[in-house]
Short mmCIF file of N, CA and C in Angstrom, two decimals:
data_model
loop_
_atom_site.label_atom_id
_atom_site.label_comp_id
_atom_site.label_asym_id
_atom_site.label_seq_id
_atom_site.Cartn_x
_atom_site.Cartn_y
_atom_site.Cartn_z
N MET A 13 -8.39 -40.69 11.80
CA MET A 13 -7.95 -39.13 12.12
C MET A 13 -7.46 -38.03 10.91
N LEU A 14 -6.86 -37.99 10.07
CA LEU A 14 -6.55 -37.81 9.02
C LEU A 14 -7.81 -36.46 8.14
N GLN A 15 -8.08 -36.85 8.15
CA GLN A 15 -9.76 -36.93 7.68
C GLN A 15 -10.71 -36.04 8.58
N ASP A 16 -10.91 -36.23 9.97
CA ASP A 16 -12.11 -35.59 11.16
C ASP A 16 -11.23 -34.37 10.60
N VAL A 17 -9.21 -34.65 10.91
CA VAL A 17 -8.73 -33.47 10.54
C VAL A 17 -8.94 -32.11 9.65
N TRP A 18 -9.08 -32.65 9.17
CA TRP A 18 -8.89 -32.22 7.72
C TRP A 18 -10.93 -31.51 7.68
N LEU A 19 -11.57 -32.03 8.01
CA LEU A 19 -13.09 -32.14 7.98
C LEU A 19 -13.55 -30.53 9.33
N ALA A 20 -12.60 -31.04 9.85
CA ALA A 20 -12.85 -29.96 11.00
C ALA A 20 -11.96 -28.18 10.29
N ILE A 21 -10.67 -28.34 10.00
CA ILE A 21 -10.14 -27.17 8.66
C ILE A 21 -11.40 -26.80 8.29
N ASP A 22 -11.41 -27.04 6.89
CA ASP A 22 -13.14 -27.51 5.95
C ASP A 22 -13.53 -26.25 6.45
N GLU A 23 -14.30 -27.06 8.37
CA GLU A 23 -14.85 -26.05 8.72
C GLU A 23 -14.99 -25.00 9.52
N ARG A 24 -13.40 -24.60 9.29
CA ARG A 24 -12.96 -23.49 10.03
C ARG A 24 -13.28 -23.99 11.72
N ARG A 25 -13.42 -25.23 11.90
CA ARG A 25 -12.78 -25.23 13.55
C ARG A 25 -10.75 -25.55 12.97
N TYR A 26 -10.62 -24.62 13.26
CA TYR A 26 -9.13 -24.63 13.43
C TYR A 26 -8.12 -25.38 14.30
N GLY A 27 -9.39 -24.60 15.87
CA GLY A 27 -8.61 -25.10 17.59
C GLY A 27 -8.69 -26.51 17.43
N GLN A 28 -10.67 -27.35 16.79
CA GLN A 28 -10.36 -28.36 17.07
C GLN A 28 -9.49 -29.27 16.38
N ALA A 29 -9.52 -28.96 15.10
CA ALA A 29 -9.03 -29.41 14.00
C ALA A 29 -7.07 -29.71 14.76
N GLU A 30 -6.72 -28.54 15.17
CA GLU A 30 -4.78 -28.04 15.77
C GLU A 30 -5.00 -29.23 17.11
N ALA A 31 -5.88 -29.14 17.66
CA ALA A 31 -6.28 -30.44 18.68
C ALA A 31 -5.86 -32.23 18.50
N LEU A 32 -6.17 -32.87 17.54
CA LEU A 32 -6.75 -33.80 16.66
C LEU A 32 -5.68 -33.73 16.39
N LEU A 33 -4.46 -33.42 16.27
CA LEU A 33 -3.05 -33.08 15.36
C LEU A 33 -2.10 -33.33 16.38
N GLY A 34 -2.36 -32.76 17.96
CA GLY A 34 -2.03 -33.33 18.62
C GLY A 34 -1.68 -33.99 19.63
N ALA A 35 -2.81 -34.52 19.21
CA ALA A 35 -3.56 -35.51 20.47
C ALA A 35 -2.63 -36.72 19.31
N ASN A 36 -1.83 -36.67 18.24
CA ASN A 36 -1.32 -37.50 17.90
C ASN A 36 -0.80 -37.45 16.95
N ASP A 37 1.02 -38.49 18.11
CA ASP A 37 2.15 -37.42 17.17
C ASP A 37 2.75 -38.33 15.60
N ASP A 38 2.90 -38.95 15.72
CA ASP A 38 2.50 -39.45 14.42
C ASP A 38 1.96 -39.34 12.97
N LEU A 39 1.20 -38.72 13.73
CA LEU A 39 0.19 -38.59 12.18
C LEU A 39 1.26 -36.83 11.82
N ARG A 40 1.70 -36.05 13.23
CA ARG A 40 1.56 -34.30 13.03
C ARG A 40 2.71 -33.98 13.11
N VAL A 41 3.41 -35.58 13.07
CA VAL A 41 4.65 -35.43 12.27
C VAL A 41 5.69 -35.50 10.92
N GLY A 42 4.55 -36.57 10.05
CA GLY A 42 4.18 -36.85 9.03
C GLY A 42 4.45 -35.76 8.03
N ARG A 43 4.92 -36.36 6.13
CA ARG A 43 4.45 -35.37 5.31
C ARG A 43 2.55 -34.49 5.61
N ALA A 44 2.08 -35.76 5.90
CA ALA A 44 0.35 -35.33 5.34
C ALA A 44 0.41 -34.45 6.99
N GLY A 45 0.21 -34.44 7.92
CA GLY A 45 -0.14 -34.14 9.08
C GLY A 45 0.36 -32.29 9.64
N GLN A 46 1.32 -32.42 9.04
CA GLN A 46 2.83 -31.01 8.81
C GLN A 46 1.56 -30.24 7.82
N MET A 47 1.42 -30.52 6.42
CA MET A 47 0.91 -30.12 5.37
C MET A 47 -0.50 -29.74 5.61
N ALA A 48 -1.08 -29.74 7.16
CA ALA A 48 -1.82 -29.67 7.31
C ALA A 48 -1.84 -29.28 8.86
N LEU A 49 -0.86 -28.76 9.93
CA LEU A 49 -0.35 -28.03 10.29
C LEU A 49 -0.78 -27.05 9.50
N GLY A 50 0.01 -26.39 9.18
CA GLY A 50 1.22 -25.20 8.01
C GLY A 50 -0.83 -24.71 7.13
N TYR A 51 -1.30 -25.59 7.08
CA TYR A 51 -2.91 -24.87 7.11
C TYR A 51 -3.24 -24.20 8.56
N ILE A 52 -3.04 -24.71 9.48
CA ILE A 52 -4.37 -24.58 10.45
C ILE A 52 -2.78 -22.66 10.97
N TYR A 53 -2.23 -22.84 11.68
CA TYR A 53 -1.71 -21.69 11.18
C TYR A 53 -2.08 -20.33 10.01
N ALA A 54 -1.17 -20.81 9.11
CA ALA A 54 -2.11 -19.53 7.66
C ALA A 54 -3.08 -19.15 7.68
N HIS A 55 -4.34 -20.23 9.06
CA HIS A 55 -5.69 -19.68 9.11
C HIS A 55 -5.81 -19.08 9.91
N THR A 56 -4.81 -19.01 11.01
CA THR A 56 -5.07 -18.99 12.37
C THR A 56 -3.86 -17.05 12.27
N GLY A 57 -3.61 -16.74 10.97
CA GLY A 57 -2.74 -15.66 11.51
C GLY A 57 -0.78 -16.07 12.05
N ARG A 58 -1.19 -17.33 12.09
CA ARG A 58 0.13 -17.98 12.82
C ARG A 58 0.76 -18.07 11.24
N CYS A 59 1.71 -16.98 10.51
CA CYS A 59 1.84 -16.50 8.83
C CYS A 59 3.67 -17.21 9.59
N GLY A 60 4.16 -16.23 9.45
CA GLY A 60 5.49 -16.70 10.28
C GLY A 60 5.98 -18.86 10.59
N GLU A 61 5.12 -18.78 10.81
CA GLU A 61 5.07 -20.64 12.15
C GLU A 61 4.75 -20.95 10.72
N ALA A 62 3.37 -21.01 9.77
CA ALA A 62 3.08 -21.69 8.38
C ALA A 62 4.30 -21.42 7.55
N ARG A 63 4.69 -20.57 7.35
CA ARG A 63 6.06 -20.32 6.26
C ARG A 63 7.30 -21.32 6.61
N ARG A 64 7.73 -21.74 8.07
CA ARG A 64 8.32 -22.15 8.46
C ARG A 64 8.25 -23.95 7.50
N VAL A 65 6.60 -24.11 8.45
CA VAL A 65 7.06 -25.11 7.70
C VAL A 65 6.40 -25.78 6.48
N PHE A 66 6.24 -24.74 5.44
CA PHE A 66 5.91 -25.39 3.97
C PHE A 66 7.45 -25.24 3.88
N GLY A 67 8.05 -23.80 4.13
CA GLY A 67 9.28 -24.07 3.77
C GLY A 67 9.89 -25.35 3.56
N GLU A 68 10.27 -25.47 5.34
CA GLU A 68 10.77 -27.66 5.16
C GLU A 68 9.59 -27.59 4.29
N LEU A 69 9.20 -28.31 4.23
CA LEU A 69 8.45 -29.16 3.30
C LEU A 69 9.28 -28.89 1.41
N ARG A 70 8.84 -27.86 1.22
CA ARG A 70 9.35 -27.91 -0.12
C ARG A 70 10.84 -27.91 0.10
N GLU A 71 11.86 -27.73 0.97
CA GLU A 71 13.47 -28.32 0.49
C GLU A 71 13.57 -29.80 0.98
N GLN A 72 12.70 -30.43 1.69
CA GLN A 72 12.45 -31.44 1.78
C GLN A 72 11.53 -32.78 0.59
N HIS A 73 11.03 -32.32 -0.36
CA HIS A 73 10.80 -32.37 -2.36
C HIS A 73 11.64 -31.90 -3.16
N ARG A 74 12.16 -30.57 -3.04
CA ARG A 74 12.74 -29.91 -3.53
C ARG A 74 13.32 -31.40 -4.72
N GLY A 75 12.15 -30.41 -6.10
CA GLY A 75 13.13 -31.33 -7.21
C GLY A 75 12.36 -32.37 -8.01
N ASP A 76 11.36 -32.49 -6.79
CA ASP A 76 9.84 -33.42 -7.19
C ASP A 76 8.56 -33.94 -7.49
N ASP A 77 8.11 -34.48 -7.52
CA ASP A 77 6.79 -33.92 -8.42
C ASP A 77 5.56 -33.57 -7.15
N TRP A 78 5.66 -33.74 -6.23
CA TRP A 78 5.67 -32.66 -4.49
C TRP A 78 5.87 -31.42 -4.49
N GLU A 79 6.62 -31.07 -4.37
CA GLU A 79 7.57 -29.65 -4.52
C GLU A 79 6.52 -28.32 -4.99
N HIS A 80 5.70 -28.69 -5.80
CA HIS A 80 4.50 -27.68 -6.57
C HIS A 80 3.43 -27.41 -4.71
N ILE A 81 3.88 -28.06 -4.23
CA ILE A 81 2.34 -28.09 -3.41
C ILE A 81 2.70 -27.74 -2.59
N ALA A 82 3.99 -26.81 -2.44
CA ALA A 82 4.37 -27.24 -0.86
C ALA A 82 4.87 -25.63 -1.40
N VAL A 83 5.49 -24.94 -2.61
CA VAL A 83 5.37 -23.85 -2.86
C VAL A 83 3.67 -23.30 -3.12
N HIS A 84 2.76 -23.37 -3.42
CA HIS A 84 1.41 -23.65 -3.93
C HIS A 84 1.25 -23.61 -2.62
N GLN A 85 1.59 -23.93 -1.37
CA GLN A 85 0.95 -23.34 0.05
C GLN A 85 1.46 -21.69 0.67
N LEU A 86 3.07 -22.97 0.52
CA LEU A 86 3.84 -20.35 0.64
C LEU A 86 3.25 -19.37 0.10
N GLY A 87 2.78 -19.41 -1.76
CA GLY A 87 1.44 -18.52 -2.14
C GLY A 87 0.53 -18.77 -1.33
N ARG A 88 -0.72 -19.04 -0.87
CA ARG A 88 -1.61 -19.17 -0.16
C ARG A 88 -1.20 -18.06 1.10
N VAL A 89 0.33 -19.06 2.03
CA VAL A 89 0.81 -18.14 2.72
C VAL A 89 0.40 -16.62 3.38
N GLU A 90 1.24 -16.03 1.76
CA GLU A 90 1.61 -14.20 1.54
C GLU A 90 0.00 -14.38 0.95
N ARG A 91 -0.56 -14.81 -0.04
CA ARG A 91 -1.50 -14.09 0.88
C ARG A 91 -2.38 -14.52 1.65
N LEU A 92 -3.06 -14.94 3.06
CA LEU A 92 -3.00 -15.27 3.82
C LEU A 92 -2.98 -13.44 4.79
N ALA A 93 -1.61 -13.61 4.72
CA ALA A 93 -0.68 -12.78 5.37
C ALA A 93 -1.26 -10.96 4.50
N GLY A 94 -2.00 -10.75 3.38
CA GLY A 94 -2.43 -9.30 2.71
C GLY A 94 -0.20 -9.42 2.18
N GLN A 95 -0.45 -10.30 1.42
CA GLN A 95 1.02 -9.72 0.11
C GLN A 95 0.85 -10.20 -1.61
N PRO A 96 -0.07 -9.96 -1.36
CA PRO A 96 -0.64 -10.62 -2.42
C PRO A 96 1.21 -10.78 -3.50
N GLU A 97 0.93 -9.60 -3.96
CA GLU A 97 2.55 -9.89 -4.70
C GLU A 97 4.48 -10.83 -4.38
N ALA A 98 3.86 -11.10 -3.09
CA ALA A 98 4.24 -12.36 -2.65
C ALA A 98 3.54 -13.48 -3.31
N ALA A 99 3.16 -13.06 -2.75
CA ALA A 99 2.58 -14.22 -3.86
C ALA A 99 1.52 -14.80 -4.79
N LEU A 100 1.86 -13.88 -6.09
CA LEU A 100 1.86 -13.98 -6.41
C LEU A 100 2.86 -14.57 -7.59
N LYS A 101 4.11 -14.82 -7.07
CA LYS A 101 5.57 -14.59 -6.80
C LYS A 101 5.96 -16.17 -7.43
N PHE A 102 5.23 -17.00 -5.69
CA PHE A 102 5.34 -18.73 -5.32
C PHE A 102 3.79 -19.27 -6.80
N PHE A 103 3.26 -17.90 -6.84
CA PHE A 103 2.29 -18.71 -7.87
C PHE A 103 2.50 -18.93 -8.88
N GLU A 104 3.74 -18.54 -10.00
CA GLU A 104 3.93 -18.37 -11.31
C GLU A 104 4.97 -19.47 -11.14
N GLU A 105 5.95 -19.41 -10.08
CA GLU A 105 6.85 -20.37 -9.62
C GLU A 105 6.31 -21.49 -10.01
N GLU A 106 4.90 -21.94 -9.54
CA GLU A 106 3.63 -23.02 -9.66
C GLU A 106 3.70 -23.71 -10.28
N ARG A 107 2.94 -22.27 -11.03
CA ARG A 107 2.93 -23.23 -12.88
C ARG A 107 3.60 -23.88 -13.56
N ALA A 108 5.45 -22.81 -13.60
CA ALA A 108 6.01 -23.36 -13.44
C ALA A 108 6.31 -24.56 -13.18
N LEU A 109 6.81 -25.41 -12.40
CA LEU A 109 6.52 -26.45 -12.24
C LEU A 109 5.46 -27.21 -12.31
N ILE A 110 4.10 -26.49 -12.51
CA ILE A 110 3.17 -27.72 -12.77
C ILE A 110 3.53 -27.89 -14.35
N ARG A 111 3.83 -26.94 -15.24
CA ARG A 111 3.46 -26.83 -16.68
C ARG A 111 5.21 -27.66 -17.16
N ALA A 112 6.51 -27.89 -16.32
CA ALA A 112 7.77 -29.07 -16.59
C ALA A 112 6.79 -30.41 -15.76
N GLN A 113 5.94 -30.21 -15.31
CA GLN A 113 5.31 -32.06 -15.28
C GLN A 113 4.36 -32.78 -15.70
N GLY A 114 3.99 -31.57 -16.97
CA GLY A 114 3.12 -32.27 -17.96
C GLY A 114 1.29 -31.27 -18.13
N GLU A 115 1.40 -30.14 -16.97
CA GLU A 115 0.33 -29.20 -16.73
C GLU A 115 -1.09 -29.99 -16.92
N GLU A 116 -1.25 -30.87 -15.37
CA GLU A 116 -2.29 -31.65 -15.56
C GLU A 116 -4.01 -30.70 -15.40
N ALA A 117 -4.44 -31.24 -15.64
CA ALA A 117 -5.63 -29.50 -14.86
C ALA A 117 -6.32 -29.60 -13.81
N HIS A 118 -6.53 -30.44 -13.47
CA HIS A 118 -6.13 -29.78 -11.60
C HIS A 118 -4.93 -28.84 -11.30
N LYS A 119 -4.21 -29.37 -11.26
CA LYS A 119 -3.19 -28.33 -10.33
C LYS A 119 -3.57 -26.78 -11.02
N LEU A 120 -3.94 -27.43 -11.70
CA LEU A 120 -3.28 -26.48 -12.85
C LEU A 120 -5.47 -25.04 -12.09
N ALA A 121 -6.19 -25.92 -12.14
CA ALA A 121 -7.48 -25.25 -11.95
C ALA A 121 -7.16 -24.72 -9.90
N VAL A 122 -6.30 -25.21 -9.67
CA VAL A 122 -6.47 -23.97 -8.33
C VAL A 122 -5.54 -23.69 -8.24
N ASN A 123 -3.95 -23.48 -9.41
CA ASN A 123 -3.26 -22.20 -9.03
C ASN A 123 -3.57 -21.24 -10.03
N ALA A 124 -4.59 -21.10 -10.46
CA ALA A 124 -5.40 -20.09 -11.25
C ALA A 124 -6.07 -19.52 -10.47
N LEU A 125 -7.11 -20.48 -9.29
CA LEU A 125 -8.31 -19.88 -8.27
C LEU A 125 -6.96 -19.11 -7.71
N GLU A 126 -6.17 -19.42 -7.19
CA GLU A 126 -5.46 -18.79 -6.55
C GLU A 126 -3.97 -17.71 -7.03
N THR A 127 -4.20 -17.60 -7.81
CA THR A 127 -3.46 -15.94 -9.02
C THR A 127 -4.98 -15.18 -8.82
N ALA A 128 -5.98 -15.89 -9.22
CA ALA A 128 -6.97 -15.23 -9.04
C ALA A 128 -7.26 -14.17 -7.88
N GLN A 129 -7.59 -14.39 -7.02
CA GLN A 129 -7.78 -14.23 -5.20
C GLN A 129 -6.36 -13.15 -4.94
N CYS A 130 -4.91 -12.89 -5.72
CA CYS A 130 -4.13 -12.44 -5.23
C CYS A 130 -4.82 -10.87 -6.39
N PHE A 131 -4.89 -11.19 -8.01
CA PHE A 131 -5.34 -9.80 -8.96
C PHE A 131 -6.77 -9.67 -8.10
N LEU A 132 -7.19 -10.22 -6.75
CA LEU A 132 -9.03 -9.41 -6.95
C LEU A 132 -8.51 -8.45 -5.59
N LYS A 133 -7.61 -8.73 -5.65
CA LYS A 133 -6.70 -7.90 -4.18
C LYS A 133 -5.94 -6.23 -4.21
N LEU A 134 -5.28 -7.08 -5.60
CA LEU A 134 -5.10 -5.85 -6.33
C LEU A 134 -5.61 -5.03 -7.11
N GLY A 135 -7.38 -5.39 -7.06
CA GLY A 135 -8.02 -4.75 -7.72
C GLY A 135 -7.42 -4.87 -9.20
N ARG A 136 -6.43 -5.05 -9.83
CA ARG A 136 -6.29 -5.71 -11.43
C ARG A 136 -6.89 -7.02 -11.35
N LEU A 137 -8.66 -6.76 -12.22
CA LEU A 137 -10.30 -7.72 -11.97
C LEU A 137 -9.59 -7.78 -13.28
N ALA A 138 -9.24 -7.61 -14.87
CA ALA A 138 -9.26 -7.53 -15.66
C ALA A 138 -8.51 -9.48 -15.64
N ASP A 139 -7.49 -8.59 -15.04
CA ASP A 139 -6.47 -10.15 -14.53
C ASP A 139 -7.29 -11.37 -14.15
N ALA A 140 -7.26 -10.90 -12.44
CA ALA A 140 -8.93 -11.95 -12.12
C ALA A 140 -9.93 -13.01 -12.83
N ARG A 141 -10.35 -12.26 -13.26
CA ARG A 141 -11.46 -12.89 -14.32
C ARG A 141 -11.30 -13.58 -15.09
N ARG A 142 -9.86 -12.97 -15.81
CA ARG A 142 -8.78 -14.68 -17.21
C ARG A 142 -8.50 -15.57 -16.50
N GLU A 143 -8.36 -15.74 -15.32
CA GLU A 143 -7.78 -16.88 -14.09
C GLU A 143 -8.65 -17.93 -13.89
N LEU A 144 -9.82 -17.58 -13.39
CA LEU A 144 -10.96 -17.47 -13.24
C LEU A 144 -11.95 -18.38 -13.56
N ASP A 145 -11.33 -17.57 -15.07
CA ASP A 145 -12.27 -17.93 -15.76
C ASP A 145 -11.34 -19.90 -17.32
N LEU A 146 -10.38 -19.45 -16.47
CA LEU A 146 -9.49 -20.82 -16.97
C LEU A 146 -9.25 -21.38 -16.31
N SER A 147 -9.42 -21.58 -14.76
CA SER A 147 -10.23 -22.16 -13.63
C SER A 147 -11.50 -23.42 -13.72
N VAL A 148 -12.52 -21.87 -14.60
CA VAL A 148 -13.82 -23.11 -14.64
C VAL A 148 -13.83 -24.09 -15.30
N GLU A 149 -12.75 -24.01 -16.27
CA GLU A 149 -12.31 -24.42 -17.56
C GLU A 149 -11.56 -26.03 -17.51
N ALA A 150 -11.06 -25.29 -16.30
CA ALA A 150 -9.56 -26.97 -16.30
C ALA A 150 -9.80 -27.66 -15.24
N ALA A 151 -11.40 -27.05 -14.30
CA ALA A 151 -11.66 -27.43 -12.97
C ALA A 151 -12.81 -28.80 -13.56
N ARG A 152 -12.81 -28.02 -15.09
CA ARG A 152 -14.56 -28.66 -15.52
C ARG A 152 -14.25 -30.08 -16.25
N THR A 153 -12.25 -29.61 -16.84
CA THR A 153 -11.45 -30.54 -18.05
C THR A 153 -11.25 -31.34 -16.63
N HIS A 154 -11.20 -31.29 -15.65
CA HIS A 154 -10.32 -32.98 -14.40
C HIS A 154 -11.44 -33.22 -14.31
N ASP A 155 -12.50 -32.98 -13.55
CA ASP A 155 -13.47 -32.85 -13.29
C ASP A 155 -14.05 -33.10 -11.48
N ASP A 156 -13.47 -31.44 -11.83
CA ASP A 156 -13.46 -31.50 -10.25
C ASP A 156 -14.58 -30.88 -9.65
N PRO A 157 -15.22 -31.09 -9.39
CA PRO A 157 -15.65 -30.32 -9.22
C PRO A 157 -15.85 -28.70 -7.60
N GLU A 158 -15.25 -29.38 -6.47
CA GLU A 158 -14.61 -28.65 -5.69
C GLU A 158 -13.95 -27.36 -5.82
N THR A 159 -13.07 -27.79 -6.98
CA THR A 159 -12.58 -25.89 -7.46
C THR A 159 -13.44 -25.33 -8.83
N LEU A 160 -13.96 -26.13 -8.60
CA LEU A 160 -15.45 -25.21 -10.21
C LEU A 160 -15.95 -24.70 -9.18
N GLY A 161 -16.91 -25.40 -7.57
CA GLY A 161 -17.49 -23.80 -7.39
C GLY A 161 -16.57 -22.64 -6.63
N ARG A 162 -15.62 -23.52 -5.75
CA ARG A 162 -15.22 -21.87 -5.40
C ARG A 162 -14.67 -20.79 -7.31
N ALA A 163 -14.23 -21.56 -7.82
CA ALA A 163 -13.53 -20.57 -8.95
C ALA A 163 -15.56 -19.57 -9.30
N GLU A 164 -16.17 -20.46 -9.39
CA GLU A 164 -18.09 -20.02 -9.81
C GLU A 164 -18.63 -18.94 -8.88
N ARG A 165 -18.20 -19.19 -7.96
CA ARG A 165 -18.26 -18.34 -6.17
C ARG A 165 -17.24 -17.03 -6.77
N ALA A 166 -15.78 -17.00 -7.07
CA ALA A 166 -15.28 -15.94 -6.93
C ALA A 166 -15.84 -14.96 -7.92
N LEU A 167 -16.71 -15.39 -8.99
CA LEU A 167 -16.92 -15.15 -10.50
C LEU A 167 -17.82 -14.33 -10.14
N ALA A 168 -18.83 -14.92 -8.99
CA ALA A 168 -20.02 -14.73 -8.48
C ALA A 168 -19.53 -13.59 -8.14
N ASP A 169 -18.50 -13.79 -6.94
CA ASP A 169 -18.71 -11.78 -6.06
C ASP A 169 -17.31 -10.59 -7.32
N LEU A 170 -16.94 -11.77 -8.23
CA LEU A 170 -16.56 -10.29 -9.20
C LEU A 170 -17.02 -9.77 -9.75
N SER A 171 -18.62 -10.87 -10.12
CA SER A 171 -19.19 -10.03 -10.60
C SER A 171 -20.05 -8.08 -10.26
N LEU A 172 -20.70 -9.60 -8.41
CA LEU A 172 -21.26 -8.26 -8.31
C LEU A 172 -19.43 -7.29 -7.98
N SER A 173 -19.22 -6.65 -7.43
CA SER A 173 -18.47 -6.16 -7.41
C SER A 173 -18.29 -5.30 -8.75
N GLU A 174 -18.08 -5.51 -9.66
CA GLU A 174 -18.49 -4.72 -10.92
C GLU A 174 -19.74 -4.60 -11.46
N GLY A 175 -21.11 -4.31 -10.51
CA GLY A 175 -22.18 -4.07 -10.31
C GLY A 175 -23.24 -5.03 -11.47
N HIS A 176 -23.21 -7.11 -11.44
CA HIS A 176 -24.25 -7.63 -12.43
C HIS A 176 -24.70 -9.01 -11.15
N PRO A 177 -25.16 -7.94 -10.85
CA PRO A 177 -26.34 -8.93 -9.70
C PRO A 177 -26.83 -10.16 -10.15
N GLN A 178 -27.67 -10.06 -12.03
CA GLN A 178 -27.77 -11.03 -12.62
C GLN A 178 -26.35 -12.29 -12.60
N ALA A 179 -25.41 -11.46 -13.15
CA ALA A 179 -24.09 -12.38 -13.72
C ALA A 179 -24.10 -13.24 -12.48
N ALA A 180 -23.76 -12.88 -11.17
CA ALA A 180 -23.83 -13.14 -10.18
C ALA A 180 -24.24 -13.66 -9.59
N ARG A 181 -25.75 -13.39 -9.56
CA ARG A 181 -26.58 -15.00 -9.33
C ARG A 181 -25.98 -15.66 -10.46
N LEU A 182 -26.22 -15.91 -11.49
CA LEU A 182 -25.68 -17.06 -12.23
C LEU A 182 -24.27 -18.21 -11.44
N HIS A 183 -23.55 -17.62 -11.52
CA HIS A 183 -22.24 -17.92 -10.55
C HIS A 183 -22.39 -18.35 -9.58
N TYR A 184 -22.76 -18.03 -8.72
CA TYR A 184 -23.76 -18.50 -7.20
C TYR A 184 -24.71 -20.22 -7.30
N GLU A 185 -25.21 -19.66 -8.75
CA GLU A 185 -26.25 -21.43 -8.69
C GLU A 185 -25.55 -22.74 -9.69
N ARG A 186 -25.17 -22.16 -10.23
CA ARG A 186 -23.11 -22.86 -10.48
C ARG A 186 -22.38 -23.40 -9.66
N ALA A 187 -22.17 -22.81 -8.49
CA ALA A 187 -21.19 -22.91 -7.24
C ALA A 187 -22.30 -24.18 -6.69
N LEU A 188 -23.75 -23.85 -6.39
CA LEU A 188 -24.09 -24.42 -6.20
C LEU A 188 -24.28 -26.34 -6.63
N VAL A 189 -24.25 -25.91 -7.63
CA VAL A 189 -24.47 -27.60 -8.31
C VAL A 189 -23.44 -28.20 -8.18
N ALA A 190 -22.14 -27.64 -8.17
CA ALA A 190 -20.61 -28.14 -7.85
C ALA A 190 -20.84 -28.09 -6.94
N PHE A 191 -20.58 -27.69 -5.53
CA PHE A 191 -20.85 -27.91 -4.30
C PHE A 191 -21.57 -29.37 -3.94
N ARG A 192 -22.23 -29.19 -4.84
CA ARG A 192 -23.73 -29.88 -4.26
C ARG A 192 -23.29 -31.09 -4.93
N GLU A 193 -22.26 -31.64 -5.60
CA GLU A 193 -22.07 -32.85 -6.72
C GLU A 193 -21.02 -32.49 -5.62
N SER A 194 -19.63 -31.76 -4.97
CA SER A 194 -18.26 -32.07 -4.25
C SER A 194 -19.21 -32.71 -2.48
N GLU A 195 -20.35 -32.64 -2.77
CA GLU A 195 -21.53 -32.74 -0.68
C GLU A 195 -20.47 -32.38 -0.32
N ASP A 196 -20.30 -30.93 -0.34
CA ASP A 196 -19.29 -29.96 0.29
C ASP A 196 -20.51 -29.02 0.99
N GLU A 197 -21.23 -29.55 2.06
CA GLU A 197 -22.30 -29.09 2.90
C GLU A 197 -22.10 -27.75 3.54
N PHE A 198 -20.69 -28.13 4.07
CA PHE A 198 -20.02 -26.55 4.26
C PHE A 198 -20.15 -25.83 3.44
N ALA A 199 -19.44 -25.34 2.15
CA ALA A 199 -19.99 -24.51 0.58
C ALA A 199 -21.31 -24.51 0.36
N VAL A 200 -21.72 -25.61 0.79
CA VAL A 200 -23.28 -25.49 0.32
C VAL A 200 -24.59 -24.43 1.02
N ARG A 201 -24.15 -24.57 2.55
CA ARG A 201 -25.26 -23.37 3.03
C ARG A 201 -24.65 -22.36 2.65
N GLU A 202 -22.91 -21.98 2.57
CA GLU A 202 -22.19 -20.34 2.44
C GLU A 202 -22.91 -19.54 1.11
N THR A 203 -23.28 -20.82 0.46
CA THR A 203 -23.55 -20.21 -1.19
C THR A 203 -24.67 -19.84 -1.42
N GLU A 204 -25.15 -20.41 -0.61
CA GLU A 204 -26.87 -20.18 -0.29
C GLU A 204 -27.14 -18.92 0.30
N ALA A 205 -26.41 -18.42 1.90
CA ALA A 205 -26.63 -18.16 1.96
C ALA A 205 -26.14 -16.25 1.48
N LEU A 206 -24.86 -16.39 0.79
CA LEU A 206 -24.52 -15.72 -0.37
C LEU A 206 -26.04 -15.11 -1.39
N LEU A 207 -26.17 -16.29 -1.83
CA LEU A 207 -26.96 -16.12 -3.15
C LEU A 207 -28.69 -14.97 -2.98
N GLY A 208 -28.79 -16.05 -1.09
CA GLY A 208 -30.22 -14.94 -0.68
C GLY A 208 -30.11 -13.36 -0.69
N ASN A 209 -28.32 -13.20 -0.34
CA ASN A 209 -28.42 -11.46 -0.08
C ASN A 209 -28.07 -10.80 -1.79
N VAL A 210 -28.06 -11.44 -2.53
CA VAL A 210 -28.22 -11.12 -4.11
C VAL A 210 -29.28 -10.09 -5.02
#
């Protein structure tokens, strides 16, 4: 059931994902269900509800190894709500928590990717590129093709915004390789469409 919920979320079928959660009381009230519900809220413009869900999850896990995930999600909510500076504060806090846990490459890759998205929103392109390069390096270290694909796609978008279509094509092609490796067909189709427009 949880796998079906996340597949719907990944394919942006948020209404279907929420209906699946609503049909399973046991799943919905547990941590995994609350994570998915907060994610749905954040992506459907219900940011206040998403803040409440992830804030409660953070309080439940304050001081343990899972806290950084709730902090990460709080940052994503602020980014999606159009508050990149508020989001950056959460991502800085998350990075400190990750470092305290030993700086696992996968966690760092995802944190750097989200941090870069905030810098892009703020027009801080050099800072965004630095974070995206960090995300790519960490994703390769961890063998995390999904995050690698997302970082390469963001680098392609950044290259386009800087007027470098050839560099953008290269990054989109690298993203495609990564998404195919992770078997994310939805991301493959999206990236192929983007590449076709360069």
